[in-house]
Each structure stands twice: as C-alpha cells, then as structure tokens.
Coordinates of C-alpha atoms and ligand atoms in Angstrom, one line a residue:
M1058 CA -48.1 -19.5 -25.2
A1059 CA -51.1 -21.8 -24.6
K1060 CA -50.8 -24.0 -21.5
I1061 CA -52.0 -27.5 -21.1
N1062 CA -52.0 -29.7 -18.1
G1063 CA -51.0 -33.4 -17.9
A1064 CA -54.6 -34.7 -17.8
A1065 CA -55.6 -32.8 -20.9
L1066 CA -52.4 -33.9 -22.7
I1067 CA -53.2 -37.5 -21.9
A1068 CA -56.7 -37.1 -23.2
K1069 CA -55.5 -35.4 -26.3
C1070 CA -53.0 -38.3 -26.9
L1071 CA -55.8 -40.9 -26.5
K1072 CA -57.9 -39.0 -29.0
Q1073 CA -55.0 -38.9 -31.3
Q1074 CA -54.7 -42.7 -31.1
G1075 CA -58.3 -43.1 -32.1
V1076 CA -59.8 -44.0 -28.7
K1077 CA -63.5 -43.7 -28.7
E1078 CA -64.4 -44.8 -25.2
L1079 CA -62.7 -44.9 -21.9
F1080 CA -63.8 -47.2 -19.0
G1081 CA -62.7 -46.5 -15.5
V1082 CA -63.2 -45.6 -11.9
V1083 CA -62.3 -42.0 -11.0
G1084 CA -60.7 -40.6 -7.9
I1085 CA -57.3 -39.2 -6.8
P1086 CA -55.4 -38.6 -9.0
V1087 CA -57.2 -39.5 -12.3
T1088 CA -60.5 -37.7 -12.2
G1089 CA -59.1 -34.9 -14.4
I1090 CA -58.1 -37.4 -17.1
A1091 CA -61.7 -38.7 -17.3
K1092 CA -63.1 -35.2 -17.6
A1093 CA -60.5 -34.2 -20.2
A1094 CA -61.3 -37.3 -22.2
Q1095 CA -65.0 -36.3 -22.2
D1096 CA -63.9 -32.8 -23.4
E1097 CA -62.1 -34.5 -26.3
G1098 CA -65.3 -36.3 -27.3
I1099 CA -64.2 -39.7 -25.9
R1100 CA -67.2 -41.5 -24.2
Y1101 CA -66.4 -42.1 -20.6
I1102 CA -68.1 -45.1 -18.9
G1103 CA -67.7 -45.2 -15.1
T1104 CA -67.8 -48.8 -13.8
R1105 CA -68.2 -49.8 -10.2
H1106 CA -64.9 -51.8 -9.9
E1107 CA -61.7 -51.3 -11.8
Q1108 CA -61.7 -55.0 -12.9
A1109 CA -64.8 -54.4 -15.0
A1110 CA -63.2 -51.4 -16.6
G1111 CA -60.2 -53.5 -17.5
F1112 CA -62.4 -56.3 -18.9
A1113 CA -64.4 -53.7 -20.9
A1114 CA -61.3 -52.2 -22.3
Q1115 CA -60.0 -55.5 -23.7
A1116 CA -63.4 -56.4 -25.0
V1117 CA -63.4 -53.0 -26.9
S1118 CA -60.0 -54.1 -28.3
Y1119 CA -61.3 -57.4 -29.5
I1120 CA -64.5 -56.1 -30.9
R1121 CA -63.1 -53.0 -32.6
G1122 CA -59.8 -54.7 -33.7
H1123 CA -58.0 -51.8 -32.1
V1124 CA -56.8 -50.9 -28.5
G1125 CA -59.2 -50.2 -25.7
V1126 CA -58.3 -48.2 -22.6
A1127 CA -59.1 -48.4 -18.9
L1128 CA -58.4 -45.9 -16.2
T1129 CA -57.8 -46.6 -12.5
V1130 CA -56.9 -44.7 -9.4
S1131 CA -53.6 -45.6 -7.6
G1132 CA -52.8 -48.5 -5.2
P1133 CA -55.8 -50.7 -4.7
G1134 CA -57.6 -49.2 -7.7
M1135 CA -54.7 -50.2 -9.9
T1136 CA -54.3 -53.7 -8.3
N1137 CA -58.0 -54.3 -8.8
A1138 CA -57.4 -54.1 -12.5
T1139 CA -54.6 -56.6 -12.6
T1140 CA -56.8 -59.6 -13.1
A1141 CA -58.0 -57.9 -16.3
L1142 CA -54.4 -57.5 -17.4
G1143 CA -53.9 -61.2 -16.7
N1144 CA -56.9 -62.0 -18.8
A1145 CA -55.7 -59.9 -21.7
W1146 CA -52.3 -61.5 -21.5
S1147 CA -53.8 -65.0 -21.5
N1148 CA -56.1 -64.2 -24.4
C1149 CA -53.5 -62.3 -26.4
W1150 CA -55.7 -59.3 -26.5
P1151 CA -54.3 -55.7 -26.5
M1152 CA -55.3 -53.1 -24.0
V1153 CA -53.8 -50.0 -22.3
L1154 CA -54.2 -49.7 -18.6
L1155 CA -53.7 -46.1 -17.3
G1156 CA -53.0 -46.3 -13.6
G1157 CA -52.9 -43.2 -11.4
A1158 CA -50.0 -43.3 -9.0
T1159 CA -48.5 -41.5 -6.0
D1160 CA -46.9 -38.2 -6.9
L1161 CA -43.3 -38.6 -7.8
E1162 CA -42.6 -36.1 -5.0
Y1163 CA -44.0 -38.5 -2.4
T1164 CA -42.8 -41.8 -3.8
H1165 CA -40.7 -43.9 -1.4
R1166 CA -42.0 -41.7 1.4
G1167 CA -45.3 -43.5 2.3
G1168 CA -47.3 -41.5 -0.2
F1169 CA -51.1 -41.9 -0.6
Q1170 CA -51.9 -45.3 -2.0
E1171 CA -48.3 -45.9 -2.9
A1172 CA -47.7 -49.3 -4.4
P1173 CA -45.1 -51.0 -6.7
Q1174 CA -47.6 -50.7 -9.5
M1175 CA -45.1 -51.2 -12.4
A1176 CA -43.7 -54.3 -10.8
I1177 CA -47.2 -55.7 -10.3
A1178 CA -48.2 -55.0 -13.9
R1179 CA -45.0 -56.2 -15.5
P1180 CA -45.5 -60.1 -15.6
F1181 CA -48.7 -59.7 -17.6
C1182 CA -47.6 -56.8 -19.8
K1183 CA -45.7 -56.5 -23.0
W1184 CA -44.4 -53.1 -21.7
V1185 CA -44.8 -50.9 -18.7
G1186 CA -43.7 -47.3 -18.4
Q1187 CA -44.0 -44.2 -16.3
P1188 CA -43.4 -40.7 -17.6
T1189 CA -41.3 -38.7 -15.2
R1190 CA -41.8 -35.5 -17.2
A1191 CA -45.2 -34.5 -18.6
E1192 CA -43.4 -33.8 -22.0
D1193 CA -42.8 -37.6 -22.3
V1194 CA -46.5 -38.5 -22.2
P1195 CA -47.2 -38.3 -26.0
R1196 CA -44.3 -40.6 -27.0
M1197 CA -45.1 -43.0 -24.2
I1198 CA -48.8 -43.3 -25.2
E1199 CA -47.8 -43.8 -28.8
H1200 CA -45.4 -46.5 -27.7
A1201 CA -48.0 -48.1 -25.5
F1202 CA -50.5 -48.4 -28.4
R1203 CA -48.0 -49.7 -30.9
T1204 CA -46.6 -52.3 -28.4
A1205 CA -50.1 -53.5 -27.3
W1206 CA -51.4 -53.8 -30.9
H1207 CA -48.4 -54.9 -33.1
G1208 CA -46.7 -58.3 -32.9
R1209 CA -48.7 -60.8 -30.8
P1210 CA -51.2 -58.5 -29.1
G1211 CA -51.2 -58.1 -25.3
P1212 CA -51.7 -55.6 -22.5
V1213 CA -49.5 -52.6 -21.6
Y1214 CA -49.5 -50.4 -18.5
I1215 CA -48.7 -46.7 -18.1
D1216 CA -48.1 -45.5 -14.5
L1217 CA -49.2 -41.9 -14.1
P1218 CA -48.0 -40.1 -11.0
G1219 CA -50.4 -37.4 -9.7
D1220 CA -47.9 -34.6 -10.2
I1221 CA -47.4 -35.6 -13.9
I1222 CA -51.2 -35.5 -14.4
E1223 CA -51.4 -32.1 -12.7
A1224 CA -48.3 -30.6 -14.3
T1225 CA -48.7 -27.6 -16.5
L1226 CA -46.7 -27.3 -19.7
D1227 CA -46.6 -25.3 -22.9
D1228 CA -48.8 -26.7 -25.6
A1229 CA -46.8 -25.2 -28.5
G1230 CA -43.8 -27.1 -29.6
L1231 CA -45.0 -30.4 -28.0
A1232 CA -44.1 -33.3 -30.2
M1233 CA -47.3 -35.2 -30.9
P1234 CA -46.6 -38.6 -32.6
A1235 CA -49.0 -39.7 -35.3
Q1236 CA -51.7 -42.3 -34.8
V1237 CA -50.4 -45.8 -34.8
A1238 CA -51.3 -47.6 -38.0
P1239 CA -52.8 -51.1 -38.0
P1240 CA -50.1 -53.8 -38.0
P1241 CA -49.1 -54.9 -41.5
R1242 CA -50.4 -58.3 -42.4
M1243 CA -47.4 -60.6 -42.7
A1244 CA -47.5 -63.5 -45.2
A1245 CA -45.8 -66.9 -44.6
P1246 CA -42.9 -68.1 -46.8
P1247 CA -44.5 -69.4 -50.1
E1248 CA -42.6 -72.8 -49.9
L1249 CA -44.2 -73.5 -46.6
V1250 CA -47.6 -72.7 -47.9
A1251 CA -47.0 -75.2 -50.7
K1252 CA -45.9 -77.7 -48.1
A1253 CA -49.0 -77.2 -46.1
V1254 CA -51.2 -78.0 -49.1
E1255 CA -49.1 -81.1 -49.9
T1256 CA -49.6 -82.2 -46.3
L1257 CA -53.3 -81.8 -46.6
R1258 CA -53.3 -83.7 -49.8
A1259 CA -51.9 -86.7 -48.0
A1260 CA -54.5 -86.6 -45.3
K1261 CA -57.2 -89.1 -44.9
K1262 CA -59.0 -87.3 -42.0
P1263 CA -58.2 -83.6 -42.2
L1264 CA -59.7 -81.1 -39.8
L1265 CA -59.6 -77.3 -39.6
I1266 CA -59.6 -75.9 -36.0
V1267 CA -60.6 -72.2 -36.0
G1268 CA -59.5 -70.2 -33.0
K1269 CA -60.1 -66.7 -31.8
G1270 CA -56.9 -65.6 -33.5
S1271 CA -58.9 -66.0 -36.8
A1272 CA -61.6 -63.8 -35.4
W1273 CA -59.0 -61.2 -34.2
S1274 CA -57.4 -61.3 -37.6
E1275 CA -60.8 -60.6 -39.3
A1276 CA -60.1 -63.6 -41.5
S1277 CA -63.7 -64.9 -41.7
T1278 CA -64.1 -64.4 -45.4
E1279 CA -60.8 -66.1 -46.2
V1280 CA -61.4 -69.0 -43.8
R1281 CA -64.8 -69.6 -45.3
R1282 CA -63.4 -69.4 -48.8
F1283 CA -60.8 -72.0 -47.8
V1284 CA -63.5 -74.3 -46.3
E1285 CA -65.7 -74.0 -49.4
R1286 CA -62.8 -74.8 -51.7
T1287 CA -61.6 -77.8 -49.7
D1288 CA -64.8 -79.0 -48.0
I1289 CA -62.8 -79.6 -44.9
P1290 CA -64.6 -80.3 -41.6
V1291 CA -64.4 -77.3 -39.2
L1292 CA -64.1 -77.3 -35.4
P1293 CA -64.3 -73.9 -33.8
T1294 CA -62.8 -73.2 -30.4
P1295 CA -65.2 -71.4 -28.0
M1296 CA -64.4 -67.9 -29.2
G1297 CA -63.6 -69.2 -32.7
K1298 CA -67.3 -69.8 -33.1
G1299 CA -68.9 -67.7 -35.8
V1300 CA -65.8 -67.3 -38.0
V1301 CA -67.5 -70.0 -40.0
P1302 CA -71.2 -69.9 -39.1
D1303 CA -72.3 -72.6 -36.7
D1304 CA -75.0 -73.7 -39.1
H1305 CA -72.5 -74.2 -42.0
P1306 CA -72.6 -77.8 -43.1
N1307 CA -68.9 -78.3 -42.5
V1308 CA -69.0 -77.3 -38.8
V1309 CA -68.7 -80.5 -36.7
S1310 CA -68.8 -79.1 -33.2
A1311 CA -71.4 -81.7 -32.2
A1312 CA -68.8 -84.4 -32.9
R1313 CA -65.9 -82.6 -31.1
S1314 CA -64.4 -85.6 -29.3
Y1315 CA -64.7 -87.8 -32.4
V1316 CA -62.9 -85.4 -34.7
L1317 CA -60.1 -84.5 -32.3
K1318 CA -59.5 -88.2 -31.6
N1319 CA -59.5 -89.3 -35.3
A1320 CA -58.1 -86.4 -37.4
D1321 CA -54.8 -87.3 -39.0
V1322 CA -53.9 -83.8 -40.2
I1323 CA -55.1 -80.7 -38.3
L1324 CA -54.8 -77.2 -39.7
L1325 CA -54.7 -75.1 -36.6
A1326 CA -55.8 -71.5 -37.4
G1327 CA -55.2 -69.0 -34.7
A1328 CA -55.7 -71.4 -31.8
R1329 CA -53.2 -72.8 -29.2
L1330 CA -52.8 -76.4 -28.3
N1331 CA -53.3 -75.4 -24.6
W1332 CA -55.7 -76.9 -22.0
I1333 CA -58.7 -75.8 -24.1
L1334 CA -57.5 -78.2 -26.8
H1335 CA -56.2 -80.8 -24.3
F1336 CA -52.6 -80.0 -25.2
G1337 CA -53.0 -81.8 -28.5
A1338 CA -52.2 -85.0 -26.6
A1339 CA -53.6 -88.5 -26.7
P1340 CA -56.1 -89.9 -25.7
R1341 CA -58.0 -86.8 -26.8
F1342 CA -55.9 -86.5 -30.0
N1343 CA -54.6 -89.1 -32.5
P1344 CA -51.0 -89.6 -31.2
D1345 CA -49.7 -89.5 -34.8
V1346 CA -51.6 -86.4 -35.8
K1347 CA -49.8 -83.9 -38.1
V1348 CA -50.3 -80.3 -37.3
I1349 CA -50.1 -77.4 -39.8
Q1350 CA -50.1 -74.4 -37.5
I1351 CA -50.9 -70.8 -38.5
D1352 CA -49.9 -68.2 -35.9
L1353 CA -48.7 -64.7 -35.7
A1354 CA -46.3 -65.6 -33.0
Q1355 CA -43.4 -67.6 -34.3
E1356 CA -42.6 -68.9 -30.8
E1357 CA -46.0 -70.5 -30.5
I1358 CA -45.4 -72.8 -33.5
G1359 CA -44.7 -76.3 -32.1
T1360 CA -46.0 -75.8 -28.6
N1361 CA -47.0 -79.1 -27.2
V1362 CA -47.0 -80.9 -30.6
P1363 CA -44.2 -80.3 -33.1
A1364 CA -45.6 -78.6 -36.2
T1365 CA -45.3 -80.5 -39.4
V1366 CA -45.6 -77.1 -41.1
G1367 CA -45.4 -73.8 -39.3
L1368 CA -46.9 -70.9 -41.1
T1369 CA -45.9 -67.8 -39.2
G1370 CA -48.0 -64.8 -40.3
D1371 CA -51.3 -63.0 -40.1
L1372 CA -54.2 -65.4 -40.5
K1373 CA -56.0 -63.4 -43.1
A1374 CA -52.9 -63.1 -45.2
V1375 CA -51.9 -66.8 -44.8
M1376 CA -55.4 -68.0 -45.6
T1377 CA -55.3 -65.9 -48.7
Q1378 CA -52.1 -67.6 -49.6
L1379 CA -53.5 -71.1 -49.0
V1380 CA -56.5 -70.3 -51.2
G1381 CA -54.2 -69.0 -53.9
Q1382 CA -52.1 -72.2 -53.6
L1383 CA -55.2 -74.3 -54.0
E1384 CA -56.1 -72.5 -57.2
E1385 CA -52.7 -73.7 -58.5
S1386 CA -52.9 -77.2 -57.1
P1387 CA -56.5 -78.0 -56.0
W1388 CA -57.2 -80.3 -53.2
E1389 CA -60.6 -81.3 -51.7
C1390 CA -61.6 -83.5 -48.8
D1391 CA -63.2 -86.6 -50.3
P1392 CA -67.0 -85.9 -49.8
K1393 CA -67.9 -89.6 -50.1
G1394 CA -65.0 -91.0 -48.1
E1395 CA -65.1 -92.8 -44.8
W1396 CA -64.1 -89.6 -42.8
K1397 CA -67.1 -87.5 -44.1
K1398 CA -69.5 -90.4 -43.7
G1399 CA -68.4 -91.2 -40.2
L1400 CA -68.6 -87.6 -39.2
T1401 CA -72.1 -87.0 -40.6
A1402 CA -73.2 -90.1 -38.6
E1403 CA -71.5 -88.9 -35.5
V1404 CA -72.9 -85.4 -35.7
A1405 CA -76.4 -86.8 -36.2
K1406 CA -76.0 -89.1 -33.3
R1407 CA -74.8 -86.4 -30.9
K1408 CA -77.6 -84.1 -32.0
A1409 CA -80.2 -86.8 -31.4
E1410 CA -78.8 -87.5 -27.9
L1411 CA -79.3 -83.8 -27.0
K1412 CA -82.8 -83.5 -28.3
P1413 CA -84.7 -84.9 -25.2
A1414 CA -82.9 -82.5 -22.9
L1415 CA -83.5 -79.5 -25.3
E1416 CA -87.2 -80.3 -25.4
S1417 CA -87.7 -81.3 -21.8
N1418 CA -90.7 -79.8 -20.0
E1419 CA -89.3 -80.9 -16.6
T1420 CA -89.3 -78.4 -13.7
P1421 CA -87.1 -77.5 -12.0
M1422 CA -85.4 -77.0 -15.3
G1423 CA -82.0 -78.3 -16.2
Y1424 CA -79.5 -76.4 -18.4
F1425 CA -80.6 -77.5 -21.9
R1426 CA -84.2 -76.5 -22.2
P1427 CA -83.7 -72.9 -21.0
L1428 CA -80.7 -72.6 -23.4
N1429 CA -82.9 -73.8 -26.2
E1430 CA -85.5 -71.1 -25.4
I1431 CA -82.7 -68.5 -25.7
Q1432 CA -81.5 -70.0 -28.9
K1433 CA -85.0 -69.8 -30.4
V1434 CA -85.1 -66.0 -30.0
M1435 CA -81.5 -64.9 -30.1
P1436 CA -81.0 -62.8 -33.3
R1437 CA -78.4 -64.1 -35.7
D1438 CA -76.2 -61.1 -35.2
A1439 CA -76.5 -61.0 -31.4
I1440 CA -73.4 -60.6 -29.2
L1441 CA -73.4 -63.4 -26.7
V1442 CA -71.3 -63.0 -23.6
A1443 CA -71.2 -66.3 -21.7
E1444 CA -69.7 -67.1 -18.4
G1445 CA -69.9 -69.6 -15.6
A1446 CA -68.8 -73.2 -15.5
S1447 CA -71.6 -75.5 -16.7
T1448 CA -73.8 -72.5 -17.9
M1449 CA -71.0 -71.4 -20.2
D1450 CA -69.8 -74.8 -21.3
I1451 CA -73.3 -76.1 -22.1
S1452 CA -74.2 -72.9 -23.9
R1453 CA -71.5 -73.6 -26.4
S1454 CA -73.3 -76.7 -27.7
V1455 CA -76.8 -75.0 -27.7
L1456 CA -76.3 -71.4 -28.6
E1457 CA -75.1 -70.8 -32.1
N1458 CA -73.0 -68.0 -33.4
Y1459 CA -73.1 -66.9 -37.1
F1460 CA -70.6 -64.1 -37.2
P1461 CA -67.1 -63.7 -35.8
K1462 CA -66.4 -61.9 -32.5
K1463 CA -70.0 -62.4 -31.4
R1464 CA -69.2 -64.8 -28.6
L1465 CA -67.0 -63.6 -25.6
D1466 CA -66.5 -65.9 -22.7
A1467 CA -64.2 -66.8 -19.9
G1468 CA -61.5 -67.5 -22.5
S1469 CA -58.0 -68.9 -22.2
W1470 CA -57.8 -68.0 -18.5
G1471 CA -61.2 -69.4 -17.5
T1472 CA -61.9 -66.1 -15.8
M1473 CA -65.1 -65.5 -13.8
G1474 CA -66.2 -61.9 -13.4
A1475 CA -65.3 -60.8 -16.9
A1476 CA -68.8 -61.1 -18.4
T1477 CA -70.3 -57.8 -17.1
G1478 CA -67.4 -55.7 -18.4
F1479 CA -67.5 -57.6 -21.7
A1480 CA -71.2 -57.0 -22.0
L1481 CA -70.9 -53.3 -21.2
A1482 CA -68.2 -52.9 -23.9
S1483 CA -70.3 -54.8 -26.4
A1484 CA -73.3 -52.6 -25.9
V1485 CA -71.3 -49.4 -26.1
V1486 CA -69.5 -50.4 -29.3
H1487 CA -72.4 -52.1 -31.0
P1488 CA -75.7 -50.5 -29.9
E1489 CA -77.2 -51.9 -33.1
H1490 CA -76.8 -55.5 -31.9
R1491 CA -78.7 -57.3 -29.2
V1492 CA -76.3 -58.0 -26.3
I1493 CA -77.1 -61.0 -24.2
A1494 CA -75.0 -61.7 -21.1
L1495 CA -75.5 -65.3 -19.9
M1496 CA -74.1 -66.1 -16.5
G1497 CA -74.2 -68.7 -13.8
D1498 CA -75.1 -67.4 -10.4
A1499 CA -71.5 -68.0 -9.2
S1500 CA -70.0 -66.0 -12.0
F1501 CA -72.7 -63.2 -11.6
G1502 CA -71.6 -62.8 -8.0
F1503 CA -68.1 -61.7 -9.0
S1504 CA -69.2 -58.5 -10.8
G1505 CA -73.0 -58.3 -10.5
M1506 CA -72.9 -54.7 -9.3
E1507 CA -71.9 -53.7 -12.8
I1508 CA -75.5 -54.1 -14.0
E1509 CA -76.1 -50.6 -12.4
V1510 CA -73.7 -49.3 -15.1
A1511 CA -76.0 -50.6 -17.8
A1512 CA -79.0 -49.0 -16.2
R1513 CA -77.2 -45.7 -15.8
Y1514 CA -75.9 -45.4 -19.3
K1515 CA -79.1 -46.9 -20.8
L1516 CA -77.4 -49.9 -22.4
P1517 CA -80.2 -52.4 -23.2
I1518 CA -78.3 -55.5 -22.2
T1519 CA -80.3 -58.6 -21.4
W1520 CA -78.6 -60.3 -18.5
I1521 CA -79.6 -63.9 -17.9
V1522 CA -78.6 -65.6 -14.7
F1523 CA -78.9 -69.4 -14.3
T1524 CA -79.5 -69.8 -10.6
N1525 CA -78.7 -73.2 -9.2
G1526 CA -77.7 -72.0 -5.8
G1527 CA -73.9 -72.3 -5.7
I1528 CA -70.6 -73.2 -7.4
G1529 CA -71.8 -76.3 -9.2
G1530 CA -75.2 -75.9 -7.7
G1531 CA -76.6 -77.0 -4.3
V1532 CA -78.8 -76.2 -1.4
A1533 CA -77.7 -74.2 1.6
K1534 CA -78.5 -76.5 4.6
P1535 CA -76.1 -77.7 7.3
Q1536 CA -74.4 -81.0 6.7
Q1537 CA -73.2 -83.6 9.2
N1538 CA -70.2 -81.5 10.3
G1539 CA -72.7 -78.7 11.2
Q1540 CA -71.4 -76.4 8.5
L1541 CA -72.8 -75.3 5.2
P1542 CA -71.4 -77.1 2.1
V1543 CA -68.4 -75.2 0.9
N1544 CA -70.0 -74.4 -2.5
V1545 CA -73.5 -73.1 -1.8
Y1546 CA -75.1 -69.7 -1.6
Q1547 CA -78.3 -68.4 0.1
N1548 CA -81.3 -70.4 -1.2
G1549 CA -83.6 -68.8 -3.8
C1550 CA -81.6 -65.7 -4.6
R1551 CA -83.5 -63.2 -6.7
Y1552 CA -81.0 -61.4 -8.8
D1553 CA -83.8 -59.9 -10.9
K1554 CA -84.7 -57.8 -7.8
V1555 CA -81.2 -56.4 -7.8
M1556 CA -81.8 -55.2 -11.4
E1557 CA -85.1 -53.6 -10.4
A1558 CA -83.5 -51.8 -7.5
F1559 CA -81.1 -50.2 -10.0
G1560 CA -83.9 -49.1 -12.3
G1561 CA -83.9 -51.9 -14.9
K1562 CA -86.4 -54.6 -15.6
G1563 CA -86.4 -57.8 -13.6
F1564 CA -88.0 -61.2 -14.5
H1565 CA -88.0 -64.4 -12.6
C1566 CA -88.8 -67.8 -14.2
E1567 CA -89.1 -71.3 -13.1
S1568 CA -90.5 -72.9 -16.3
P1569 CA -89.7 -72.8 -20.0
D1570 CA -92.9 -70.9 -20.7
Q1571 CA -92.1 -68.2 -18.2
L1572 CA -88.7 -67.9 -19.7
A1573 CA -90.0 -67.6 -23.3
K1574 CA -92.3 -64.7 -22.1
A1575 CA -89.6 -63.1 -20.1
L1576 CA -87.2 -63.1 -23.1
Q1577 CA -89.9 -61.5 -25.3
A1578 CA -90.7 -58.8 -22.7
A1579 CA -87.0 -58.1 -21.9
F1580 CA -86.2 -57.6 -25.6
A1581 CA -89.3 -55.5 -26.2
S1582 CA -88.6 -53.2 -23.2
G1583 CA -85.6 -51.6 -24.9
E1584 CA -84.1 -51.4 -21.4
T1585 CA -81.5 -53.3 -19.5
A1586 CA -83.2 -56.3 -18.0
L1587 CA -82.2 -59.3 -15.8
I1588 CA -83.9 -62.6 -16.2
N1589 CA -83.3 -64.9 -13.1
V1590 CA -83.7 -68.5 -14.4
A1591 CA -84.1 -70.9 -11.5
I1592 CA -82.7 -74.2 -12.5
A1593 CA -82.4 -77.4 -10.5
P1594 CA -79.7 -77.3 -7.8
T1595 CA -78.7 -80.7 -9.1
A1596 CA -78.7 -79.8 -12.8
K1597 CA -75.7 -81.3 -14.6
K1598 CA -74.0 -81.4 -18.0
A1599 CA -74.2 -84.5 -20.1
P1600 CA -71.7 -87.2 -18.8
Q1601 CA -68.2 -86.6 -20.2
T1602 CA -66.1 -89.3 -21.8
Y1603 CA -62.9 -87.8 -20.6
T1604 CA -63.2 -86.7 -17.0
H1605 CA -59.5 -86.6 -16.0
W1606 CA -58.2 -83.2 -15.2
L1607 CA -60.7 -80.9 -16.8
T1608 CA -63.5 -82.0 -14.6
R1609 CA -61.3 -82.4 -11.6
Ligands
LIG921 P1 -58.5 -70.2 -28.7 O1 -58.8 -69.8 -27.3 O2 -59.6 -69.8 -29.7 O3 -58.0 -71.6 -28.9 P2 -56.0 -68.9 -28.4 O4 -56.1 -67.7 -27.6 O5 -55.5 -70.1 -27.7 O6 -57.3 -69.2 -29.2 O7 -55.0 -68.7 -29.6 C1 -55.1 -67.6 -30.4 C2 -53.8 -67.6 -31.2 O8 -54.0 -66.7 -32.3 C3 -52.6 -67.1 -30.4 O9 -51.5 -68.0 -30.4 C4 -52.2 -65.8 -31.2 O10 -50.8 -65.6 -31.3 C5 -52.8 -66.0 -32.5 N1 -53.1 -64.8 -33.3 C6 -53.6 -63.7 -32.8 N2 -53.8 -62.8 -33.8 C7 -53.4 -63.4 -34.9 C8 -53.4 -63.1 -36.3 N3 -53.8 -61.9 -36.7 N4 -52.9 -63.9 -37.2 C9 -52.5 -65.2 -36.8 N5 -52.5 -65.6 -35.5 C10 -53.0 -64.7 -34.6

C-alpha cells in the first residue's frame, strides 16, 4: 500500500482545491509542506516575514476571486501573521492560514514555540481547526476553503501540529473531498427589487456608491449596464475604483463631499457605511438620506443607517435583477435637472482647484505633481497598490483606475505594511500587468525588506516611495525638550540604495523631470526597481472641510 506523509497530504489537498501559489516562511515544522507543495506544481514564494505572506495570500484571494493560502511556522511565526488575518477579516476577504504548531505529543508541556494559536486566530476567523489525526486533514482543508469563500468571505485558520505534518499514513482509501465550487450567486426577493426601483424613481438626487464588494463579486459589467441605463452619478470607494472606469462621465469622485452631503437616495453597492463612508451620518451625509443597500451579508443591512430597501444577495445577481426591472419600468436620472447641473459644476470646480498643484514645478516637490507624473505613464490596466497616509489618500484623487480589482490599498483596517505583500501577489498572479507599489516612507518601513522577494523571484514590480522624512513628514533635529520629534526618521533616507543592495534597480529623484525619467527607465528595465521620491518634509494634502475625527 502506498504511503504518504502529512506534509504531502496537505499539499495534495491544496492542489485539489485549486491552489496555484503558496506564500510563507519555512522552518520547523512546516518546511516539508512547502517542498511538497512545489512537488505538486504549486508555486512557492518565500517572504521575509509571515505578515507579508498573509497579506499576499489575501490579495491572491481578492485578485483571483478564489482563496489564497499562507504558511507559517509555529509560535511567533504564526502570531506574526495575525495582523494579516485581521486585515482579511476587516476587508471581508477569504484566506487560509496554515500555521505549524507544537507536536501534539509536547503540547501543554512547554513544547518548542508552543502558543495558544487557535485562540489567537479565533476572533478574526470564520473558523479555526486543528487535525488531531492526519486522516482528518482532507476534510478539514475542504471545510476551510468552503468556509472562507462561501457566505460573507473571511479568513480561516488551520493549526498543524508537527507530528501530524510528519505522520505517515496509507494513501489508499483516504477520502479526498472534491474541490469546493464557487459560491452560488443568490438573488434578492423580486418584490424588494421592484421597491428599490420605485425608491429611485422618487429621488431627486440619486447616487450610486460602488464598494469593493462589487469588485469582489465581479459585477463590473452589470454595474456599468445599470449606470448606462439610469445615468446615475457614481461614487466609488477607494477599492471600488475601476468597477466603473474613473474616466466614465458619471464618476463624480472629484465632488465626493458634495455628493455625499446632498444625495437624497443612495444605492449602496457592496460598501459598508463604516468610517470610510463617515458612518452615513450628518454632516457628511444628508440626514434624511434614503439608503438602498445591496450586500451579501444580511446582518450588514441597516448598519448605522436603517435601509429603506435591503437587497440581500450577490451583487452581480442583484444588479442583473435591477437592470431587468428597469427594462420593465424604466427610470433615468434627469440629465438636465439641478442635480446633474450642480454636480457637473462642482466636479469642474474641484478639478480646476487641483490643477496648479498637479502642474507645479516647485522643488522640493509636494504630493500632487509627482503623482501626476505617475498618472501620465501608468498603463490603463496597471495594478496599483497604494499605502501610506497622505500618499495613499492623495493618490486616490490623482491616479485613475479603469478596471476592477486594480487598486489595492490599506483598506477597511487602514493597515500599514500590507502593500509589499499585495504587490508580490499582484505580480505573481498577473505577470502581464504592470504592478506599481506606491508607498509613503512610513508605510515602506513596515515591510520594506520584502522588496528582496521581488528581486529573488524576478517580479518586475515598480516600487515608488514618497520620502518626506517621517510619519506625516518632518526633519530629524532635536526640539526644545532635547529630544527628536516623535514622528521623524533619519534625514534623507535613500530607499533606492536598499533596492540596489538586493540586486534591483534604484532611482532617486528630487524633481518632476527626474521622476519622469526614472519611471521610464524603471519600466523599460523589466526588473524590480525602487524610485525614491524626495518630497518636502512639510508637504500636505489640500485643506479638508471636515477635519473632526478622521484627521485627528
Ligand atoms: P468598501 O471598503 O469598498 O467601502 P467594504 O469592505 O466596507 O467596502 O464593504 C464591502 C461589502 O461588500 C461587505 O459588507 C461585504 O459583505 C459585501 N460583499 C462582499 N462580497 C459581496 C458580493 N459578492 N455581493 C454582495 N456584497 C458583497
């Protein structure tokens, strides 16, 4: 009878579930799993820190519309990945984390790197499990994939004790569950679809907010069809960008504050009324706003603002229903009405306000001109990973996305340190697309060592670091109390040299011209390259109307 060990069995199950790549950090007791995965034809990418492996796995999930997997060693290795679990939980993204664990034999006896790993993972996970017999591995892995992917997506954790990984068992007769099928697309009750269209019909100032749930649902065609049929103004959330192309005439991102404040009916499509959307509350929103909410998760309907109509279902399916309903009873946003006229004027005003900053030749540079240089050369189908506070926020208003799932950023959790893992995953899954990872120097510091991974695996990612010298910028010199300001870094850091040290290309720029040349050379090199963009330590965003808690 053929024998198989636990590591090979785990790898076989991952293959069976359609896993194409595995991100991780090897060591006791999981090295055998990574090697066995390679033997199964799964591409193994070794990161420098488990957190990056976790971020990469969830980005694989999001980009592929499937379930990505990360592998860690026990104890500190596993706990290093818990921030990634938190990020997946917060973004409603699936992923499977496989954590090596102390042998069952040594558990509760002070075993090597023993830790309460299941308890640590549990608050962020839809499910956690630990096989106590190697025979249980196949059904647990199937359960993990199904749970992470079906329903509202989220992370799951499997704890893998060393003696399960090393166990030998008979291959023959092992029950191998089938690959988990994609979740069925659930439709909303037809009477509520009709009510949604009636609610829109009564609107004077309707607005469609497109969130990353629309991207996850791959509903871009249906959402665009809805927009074209209704001529409704569209506001994407940060990662909802690209579901409707940013240069579509109905996209009103430039007038974000204006539309949120004035809309009387909002169709909320795969977005939550959480902090990103100011809880749907006044003064950012019209206090009498009616919300038609589409979400996969029934319990999300009505969060923070009671929904006038709650359409529980898959976005692609529900959008198809709405378009069908509009065929029966057409409705269109009045193209000549006050709402459209006001919006057109507001968008034009906001764009004109930005123009001087976008075209400024000033040095040291602010944020806007270098972002404009990037926008000029960024291919339409590029994948943009954006992270940092001001760098990321401002990039949203300058860098356009034209396709769904082409912007990944700090997301619902505002997580710093995710960008490198996201960029690695993007380059692995989509080698045919240009991957640009834009970061502030603060965010780069959280996971900058991962650029070595890009050099090692020859992933031609273009890393762009906006260096302003600290968290919110600044200069490292002692202040009156004799100490350095709490937010600053070493002056004049040259992150491009770190890239060169790892075998990639490095560029340093202090002017728009230098940046334009560096971008051209970086793209032409076909290698991973880091462009260090020195910007003013005092560079700021445009003044905000609402400064209350968000800018606290
Ligand atoms: P954003 O950050 O873009 O505002 P959120 O992460 O806050 O987006 O919200 C996304 C919402 O989309 C979640 O409430 C999630 O339940 C929902 N969602 C995820 N997948 C689907 C889907 N296939 N169909 C409908 N809603 C979905």
